[in-house]
Short mmCIF file of C-alpha atoms in Angstrom, two decimals:
data_model
loop_
_atom_site.label_atom_id
_atom_site.label_comp_id
_atom_site.label_asym_id
_atom_site.label_seq_id
_atom_site.Cartn_x
_atom_site.Cartn_y
_atom_site.Cartn_z
CA MET A 1 14.59 -14.88 22.88
CA GLY A 2 12.25 -17.49 21.04
CA ARG A 3 11.15 -17.49 18.37
CA TYR A 4 7.75 -15.21 19.09
CA GLY A 5 10.42 -12.67 19.95
CA THR A 6 9.31 -13.44 24.04
CA ARG A 7 9.52 -11.53 27.15
CA ALA A 8 11.49 -14.18 28.68
CA GLY A 9 11.46 -17.93 28.18
CA VAL A 10 11.31 -20.12 25.03
CA LEU A 11 7.25 -20.83 24.10
CA VAL A 12 7.37 -24.67 24.19
CA CYS A 13 5.29 -26.54 22.29
CA GLY A 14 1.94 -27.34 23.86
CA ALA A 15 1.66 -23.66 24.73
CA LEU A 16 -1.28 -22.70 24.59
CA LEU A 17 -3.03 -26.12 25.32
CA ALA A 18 -1.11 -26.35 29.08
CA ALA A 19 -3.04 -22.72 29.22
CA GLY A 20 -5.98 -23.91 28.37
CA LEU A 21 -6.41 -21.58 24.97
CA ALA A 22 -7.54 -24.32 22.69
CA PRO A 23 -9.02 -23.46 19.26
CA SER A 24 -13.10 -23.11 20.42
CA SER A 25 -16.09 -21.30 20.21
CA SER A 26 -16.56 -20.09 23.20
CA ALA A 27 -16.02 -16.73 22.68
CA ALA A 28 -19.60 -15.33 21.51
CA GLN A 29 -19.81 -15.69 17.08
CA SER A 30 -20.98 -11.30 17.19
CA LEU A 31 -18.83 -8.74 15.92
CA ARG A 32 -19.96 -6.62 18.20
CA GLY A 33 -16.87 -6.96 20.28
CA SER A 34 -16.99 -6.87 24.31
CA SER A 35 -14.98 -7.00 27.30
CA ARG A 36 -14.70 -10.55 27.06
CA SER A 37 -13.35 -10.43 23.43
CA LEU A 38 -10.22 -7.72 24.85
CA THR A 39 -9.41 -11.04 27.53
CA ALA A 40 -8.87 -13.38 24.99
CA GLN A 41 -6.58 -11.94 22.68
CA ASN A 42 -4.55 -10.48 25.90
CA ALA A 43 -4.61 -14.32 26.79
CA GLN A 44 -3.79 -15.10 23.60
CA ALA A 45 -0.93 -12.52 23.39
CA ARG A 46 0.87 -14.17 26.82
CA ALA A 47 0.03 -17.76 26.17
CA HIS A 48 2.16 -17.12 22.61
CA ASP A 49 4.43 -14.83 25.00
CA PHE A 50 4.29 -11.76 22.79
CA THR A 51 6.14 -8.99 23.19
CA TYR A 52 4.16 -5.27 23.52
CA LEU A 53 5.89 -3.02 21.59
CA ARG A 54 7.50 -0.14 23.10
CA ASP A 55 8.42 2.62 20.06
CA ALA A 56 9.51 2.28 16.65
CA ALA A 57 13.39 1.13 17.48
CA HIS A 58 11.03 -1.40 18.45
CA VAL A 59 9.20 -2.30 15.90
CA ARG A 60 12.29 -2.11 14.07
CA ARG A 61 14.43 -4.00 16.48
CA PHE A 62 11.40 -7.00 15.69
CA VAL A 63 12.16 -6.42 12.04
CA GLU A 64 15.59 -7.47 11.53
CA LEU A 65 15.04 -10.06 14.27
CA GLY A 66 12.37 -11.52 11.75
CA TYR A 67 10.17 -11.35 14.47
CA LEU A 68 7.87 -9.13 12.21
CA VAL A 69 7.98 -9.32 8.23
CA PRO A 70 6.62 -6.64 6.46
CA LEU A 71 2.68 -6.01 4.33
CA TYR A 72 3.90 -3.97 0.84
CA GLY A 73 0.64 -5.51 -0.95
CA ASN A 74 -1.01 -7.01 -4.30
CA ARG A 75 -3.69 -6.78 -6.82
CA ASP A 76 -5.78 -8.20 -3.93
CA TYR A 77 -4.98 -5.36 -1.21
CA ASP A 78 -3.48 -2.27 -0.49
CA ILE A 79 -1.98 -0.91 2.54
CA ASP A 80 -3.36 2.27 3.45
CA ASP A 81 -0.83 5.13 3.33
CA GLU A 82 -1.59 5.91 7.37
CA VAL A 83 -0.29 2.53 8.34
CA SER A 84 1.96 3.84 10.98
CA PHE A 85 4.40 0.15 10.32
CA PRO A 86 3.64 -2.13 7.61
CA TYR A 87 5.18 -5.12 9.54
CA ALA A 88 2.88 -8.00 11.26
CA ARG A 89 3.18 -11.44 12.65
CA PRO A 90 4.25 -13.32 9.66
CA GLN A 91 1.13 -15.98 10.18
CA VAL A 92 -0.76 -12.12 9.97
CA ARG A 93 0.78 -11.69 6.20
CA THR A 94 -0.32 -15.43 5.54
CA PHE A 95 -3.83 -14.51 6.29
CA VAL A 96 -4.06 -10.75 4.51
CA GLU A 97 -2.83 -12.67 1.55
CA ARG A 98 -5.28 -15.90 1.66
CA LEU A 99 -8.07 -13.07 2.41
CA ALA A 100 -7.37 -10.90 0.52
CA GLY A 101 -7.53 -12.92 -2.80
CA GLN A 102 -11.08 -14.54 -1.39
CA TYR A 103 -12.40 -10.93 -0.74
CA ARG A 104 -11.18 -9.89 -4.77
CA ARG A 105 -12.77 -13.48 -6.19
CA ALA A 106 -15.83 -12.51 -3.93
CA CYS A 107 -16.96 -8.95 -4.72
CA GLY A 108 -14.58 -7.51 -7.11
CA GLU A 109 -13.08 -5.11 -4.88
CA VAL A 110 -9.25 -5.05 -3.28
CA MET A 111 -8.55 -4.90 0.65
CA VAL A 112 -7.83 -2.05 2.44
CA VAL A 113 -5.38 -2.45 5.41
CA THR A 114 -5.82 0.36 7.65
CA SER A 115 -3.60 -1.06 10.43
CA LEU A 116 -0.89 -3.20 11.45
CA THR A 117 1.27 -3.26 14.04
CA ARG A 118 1.20 -0.11 16.61
CA ALA A 119 3.97 0.28 18.75
CA LEU A 120 2.33 1.46 22.49
CA ASN A 121 3.81 4.86 22.12
CA ARG A 122 1.84 5.24 18.34
CA GLN A 123 -1.97 4.01 19.53
CA PRO A 124 -4.13 6.73 19.10
CA PRO A 125 -6.65 7.72 21.51
CA ASN A 126 -9.95 5.65 21.13
CA ALA A 127 -7.87 2.71 21.53
CA SER A 128 -7.94 -0.03 24.12
CA SER A 129 -5.94 -0.26 26.85
CA ARG A 130 -5.56 -3.65 26.13
CA SER A 131 -5.50 -3.79 22.55
CA VAL A 132 -3.22 -6.60 21.11
CA HIS A 133 -1.42 -4.02 18.17
CA PRO A 134 1.60 -3.45 20.12
CA THR A 135 2.00 -7.44 19.34
CA GLY A 136 1.65 -7.45 15.99
CA MET A 137 -0.57 -9.89 15.84
CA ALA A 138 -3.65 -7.48 14.76
CA VAL A 139 -4.73 -6.27 11.54
CA ASP A 140 -7.62 -3.94 10.63
CA LEU A 141 -9.68 -3.76 7.66
CA ARG A 142 -11.56 -1.13 6.28
CA ARG A 143 -15.72 -1.19 5.79
CA SER A 144 -16.75 -1.53 2.22
CA ASN A 145 -19.52 0.88 1.69
CA HIS A 146 -20.85 -2.15 -0.36
CA ARG A 147 -23.41 -4.03 1.10
CA PRO A 148 -22.79 -7.80 -0.28
CA CYS A 149 -18.97 -7.30 0.33
CA ARG A 150 -19.47 -6.26 3.97
CA ALA A 151 -21.58 -9.75 4.22
CA TRP A 152 -19.71 -11.64 2.70
CA LEU A 153 -16.15 -10.95 4.86
CA GLU A 154 -18.61 -11.35 8.12
CA ASP A 155 -19.46 -14.36 7.57
CA VAL A 156 -15.98 -15.35 6.86
CA LEU A 157 -15.10 -14.45 9.82
CA LEU A 158 -17.81 -15.47 11.75
CA SER A 159 -16.85 -18.82 10.29
CA LEU A 160 -13.01 -18.41 11.49
CA GLU A 161 -13.64 -16.86 15.05
CA ALA A 162 -16.00 -20.23 15.06
CA ASN A 163 -13.03 -21.86 14.46
CA GLY A 164 -11.28 -20.33 17.25
CA VAL A 165 -8.39 -18.77 14.88
CA LEU A 166 -9.23 -15.18 16.02
CA GLU A 167 -11.67 -12.90 17.63
CA ALA A 168 -12.88 -10.26 15.54
CA THR A 169 -14.74 -6.45 15.67
CA ARG A 170 -16.80 -4.30 13.94
CA GLU A 171 -15.46 -0.97 15.07
CA SER A 172 -17.76 2.53 13.94
CA ARG A 173 -14.61 5.28 14.53
CA PRO A 174 -13.46 4.92 11.73
CA PRO A 175 -15.35 2.10 10.08
CA HIS A 176 -13.29 -0.95 9.97
CA TYR A 177 -12.88 -4.41 11.14
CA HIS A 178 -10.59 -5.38 13.81
CA ILE A 179 -8.84 -8.18 13.51
CA ALA A 180 -6.82 -10.88 16.17
CA LEU A 181 -5.15 -13.77 15.15
CA TYR A 182 -4.31 -16.36 16.48
CA PRO A 183 -0.97 -17.27 15.47
CA GLU A 184 -0.51 -21.51 16.64
CA PRO A 185 -4.02 -22.20 16.15
CA TYR A 186 -3.87 -20.05 13.01
CA THR A 187 -1.11 -22.22 11.30
CA ARG A 188 -3.07 -25.88 12.91
CA TYR A 189 -6.03 -24.46 10.72
CA VAL A 190 -4.62 -24.11 7.41
CA ASP A 191 -2.85 -27.23 7.84
CA GLY A 192 -5.58 -29.04 8.41
CA LEU A 193 -6.80 -27.63 5.53
CA ARG A 194 -4.22 -29.32 3.58
CA THR A 195 -4.86 -32.68 5.23
CA GLY A 196 -8.38 -31.94 4.39
CA ALA A 197 -9.14 -32.16 8.15
CA VAL A 198 -10.81 -29.29 7.96
CA GLN A 199 -13.95 -28.46 5.28
CA ALA A 200 -16.16 -26.04 6.61
CA THR A 201 -15.32 -22.91 6.71
CA GLU A 202 -13.39 -23.02 3.56
CA THR A 203 -16.08 -24.70 1.74
CA ARG A 204 -18.41 -21.82 3.18
CA VAL A 205 -15.96 -19.05 1.66
CA ALA A 206 -15.43 -20.90 -2.14
CA ALA A 207 -20.01 -21.35 -2.08
CA ALA A 208 -20.20 -17.77 -1.04
CA THR A 209 -17.53 -16.87 -4.21
CA ASP A 210 -18.95 -18.91 -6.29
CA ALA A 211 -22.31 -17.32 -6.02
CA ALA A 212 -20.73 -14.03 -6.01
CA GLU A 213 -19.02 -14.33 -9.20
CA ALA A 214 -22.38 -15.90 -10.73
CA ALA A 215 -24.37 -12.49 -9.60
CA SER A 216 -21.38 -10.85 -11.59
CA ALA A 217 -21.90 -12.93 -14.55
CA GLU A 218 -25.49 -12.06 -14.89
CA ASP A 219 -25.26 -8.69 -14.61
CA VAL A 220 -22.35 -8.56 -17.67
CA ALA A 221 -24.88 -11.22 -19.58
CA ALA A 222 -27.52 -8.49 -18.78
CA ALA A 223 -25.07 -5.86 -20.12
CA GLY A 224 -24.56 -7.24 -23.60
CA ALA A 225 -27.95 -7.03 -24.17
CA GLY A 226 -27.38 -3.25 -25.09
CA SER A 227 -30.33 -2.14 -22.87
CA ARG A 228 -29.68 1.64 -22.18
CA SER A 229 -31.92 1.26 -18.58
CA TYR A 230 -30.92 -0.52 -15.66
CA ARG A 231 -33.59 -0.98 -12.90
CA VAL A 232 -31.57 -0.76 -9.32
CA ARG A 233 -31.57 -3.78 -7.16
CA SER A 234 -31.21 -4.14 -3.48
CA GLY A 235 -26.80 -4.01 -2.45
CA ASP A 236 -25.98 -2.20 -5.93
CA ALA A 237 -23.54 -0.15 -5.95
CA LEU A 238 -23.05 2.87 -8.85
CA TRP A 239 -19.70 0.59 -9.37
CA ASP A 240 -21.01 -2.27 -9.72
CA ILE A 241 -23.65 -1.35 -12.51
CA ALA A 242 -20.52 0.64 -13.89
CA ARG A 243 -18.53 -1.88 -14.08
CA ALA A 244 -20.48 -4.70 -15.78
CA TYR A 245 -22.18 -2.48 -19.08
CA GLY A 246 -18.30 -1.25 -19.32
CA THR A 247 -18.14 2.51 -18.33
CA THR A 248 -17.55 4.28 -15.53
CA ILE A 249 -18.71 6.06 -12.35
CA ALA A 250 -19.21 9.56 -13.88
CA ALA A 251 -20.63 8.53 -17.02
CA ILE A 252 -23.23 7.46 -15.12
CA GLN A 253 -23.82 10.35 -13.00
CA GLN A 254 -23.61 12.85 -15.95
CA SER A 255 -26.38 10.49 -17.70
CA ASN A 256 -28.82 10.88 -14.32
CA ASN A 257 -28.07 14.08 -13.11
CA LEU A 258 -26.27 12.64 -10.35
CA LEU A 259 -24.26 14.65 -7.75
CA GLY A 260 -22.78 12.17 -5.47
CA SER A 261 -23.51 8.04 -5.42
CA ARG A 262 -26.76 7.67 -3.58
CA ILE A 263 -29.14 4.62 -5.47
CA TYR A 264 -32.11 3.43 -4.40
CA PRO A 265 -33.09 -0.28 -5.29
CA GLY A 266 -36.03 0.23 -7.98
CA GLN A 267 -35.00 3.90 -9.58
CA VAL A 268 -34.56 3.31 -13.27
CA LEU A 269 -30.74 4.44 -14.42
CA THR A 270 -30.24 5.43 -17.76
CA ILE A 271 -26.81 3.98 -19.51
CA PRO A 272 -24.81 5.36 -22.07
CA ALA A 273 -24.19 3.92 -24.50
CA GLY A 274 -20.84 2.07 -25.64
CA GLY A 275 -19.38 3.83 -21.99
CA GLY A 276 -21.12 6.83 -23.19
CA VAL A 277 -20.49 10.76 -21.26
CA GLY A 278 -17.65 11.32 -19.85
CA VAL A 279 -15.09 9.14 -20.72
CA GLN A 280 -13.50 10.83 -23.09
CA ALA A 281 -13.74 13.88 -21.28
CA MET A 282 -11.95 11.53 -17.58
CA HIS A 283 -8.94 9.66 -20.50
CA LEU A 284 -5.96 11.84 -18.33
CA SER A 285 -7.96 13.78 -15.27
CA TYR A 286 -11.15 13.42 -13.17
CA ARG A 287 -13.43 16.27 -11.79
CA VAL A 288 -14.30 15.00 -7.76
CA GLN A 289 -18.18 15.36 -7.91
CA ARG A 290 -19.88 15.61 -3.90
CA GLY A 291 -20.05 12.17 -2.45
CA ASP A 292 -17.05 11.00 -4.05
CA SER A 293 -14.53 9.02 -1.44
CA LEU A 294 -10.45 7.99 -3.57
CA TRP A 295 -11.72 4.89 -3.23
CA ASP A 296 -14.13 5.15 -5.55
CA ILE A 297 -12.56 6.57 -7.70
CA ALA A 298 -9.52 4.49 -7.90
CA ARG A 299 -11.50 1.69 -8.46
CA ALA A 300 -13.97 3.31 -11.69
CA HIS A 301 -10.30 3.51 -12.96
CA GLY A 302 -8.87 0.15 -12.60
CA THR A 303 -5.54 2.14 -10.18
CA THR A 304 -5.27 1.77 -6.07
CA ILE A 305 -5.64 4.59 -3.80
CA ALA A 306 -1.62 5.27 -3.08
CA ALA A 307 -1.44 6.23 -6.80
CA LEU A 308 -3.76 8.53 -6.92
CA ARG A 309 -1.84 9.91 -3.69
CA ARG A 310 1.03 9.96 -5.43
CA SER A 311 0.35 11.27 -8.79
CA ASN A 312 -1.53 13.93 -6.79
CA ASN A 313 0.64 14.61 -4.45
CA LEU A 314 -1.50 13.72 -1.40
CA ARG A 315 -1.02 13.28 1.80
CA GLY A 316 -3.95 11.86 2.87
CA SER A 317 -7.83 11.17 1.52
CA ARG A 318 -8.69 14.11 1.69
CA ILE A 319 -10.29 15.13 -1.85
CA TYR A 320 -13.25 17.80 -2.14
CA PRO A 321 -16.30 18.28 -4.99
CA GLY A 322 -14.66 20.52 -8.02
CA GLN A 323 -10.98 18.79 -7.99
CA VAL A 324 -9.33 17.69 -10.40
CA LEU A 325 -7.24 14.50 -9.84
CA ASN A 326 -4.42 13.46 -12.30
CA ILE A 327 -5.20 9.63 -13.49
CA PRO A 328 -2.39 6.79 -13.30
CA THR A 329 -0.69 7.11 -17.23
CA GLN A 330 0.29 3.23 -16.80
CA PHE A 331 -3.32 1.98 -14.75
CA ARG A 332 -5.32 3.31 -17.48
#
């Protein structure tokens, strides 16, 4: 086997160029997905001479050989418990860690990886027969409920797609982004960043990130004025408002008789003074409200989905109104 775990032979230097697969922006700059996009992904898999892994034993063999590396998650990203095999090509791990750091800095959310390497016999029923997940070159990311975070990520993915280093598709069942990373072009792209040869996308990312941070600072400054009310702006979410005022989603919901998390531009919310209603009651546990998700609860308490699942013996992400969840002590 070659360094990529090839089916036959060794991937020689310049194979991408020889195959006519030099990075380009010829693929449609859209996240809608298409047959052309799938064809491009498979062409890259063939150019890299990647193997389509058959089953769990095949995946484990590639992990042992170092062709696939583990992704553990960190302060910037979580690995969803539903991920079959938390492994990917080394360049995919580099991509995820770089993107997650920028994403968290830009919008304050932890990025969630929902799929990585999937063996052929573990593909879901709705997966395309041409999926490149079995090669280890793909990653799926959960789509945020917050419009500004979605806009930031989509802008970055489209910019990287224009640089010819990946193909990204916005999918809806479940809501996520499918990303097929092109390892060799991406390696050259990152090397170009170090030498200053590639700047456009990173400058764009930095500008969007700085703008997001400035908006967040503006909200915090407004919160410091001691105002007891807040007029909802376009793109706001309860999480953003709770964080800016040093309170919790549940406290705001209780103060405004909200049954769920839905708010609308122009709505005036009462903000509990000093964190206000509900903070003490949530010190050790939290009662699930209609519209809640594990993601919202984890963020509101500064913890992770995985930690909540462990503390409450949850196998999946399903919760129900009235359910009482234990909040991990180490995160309070």
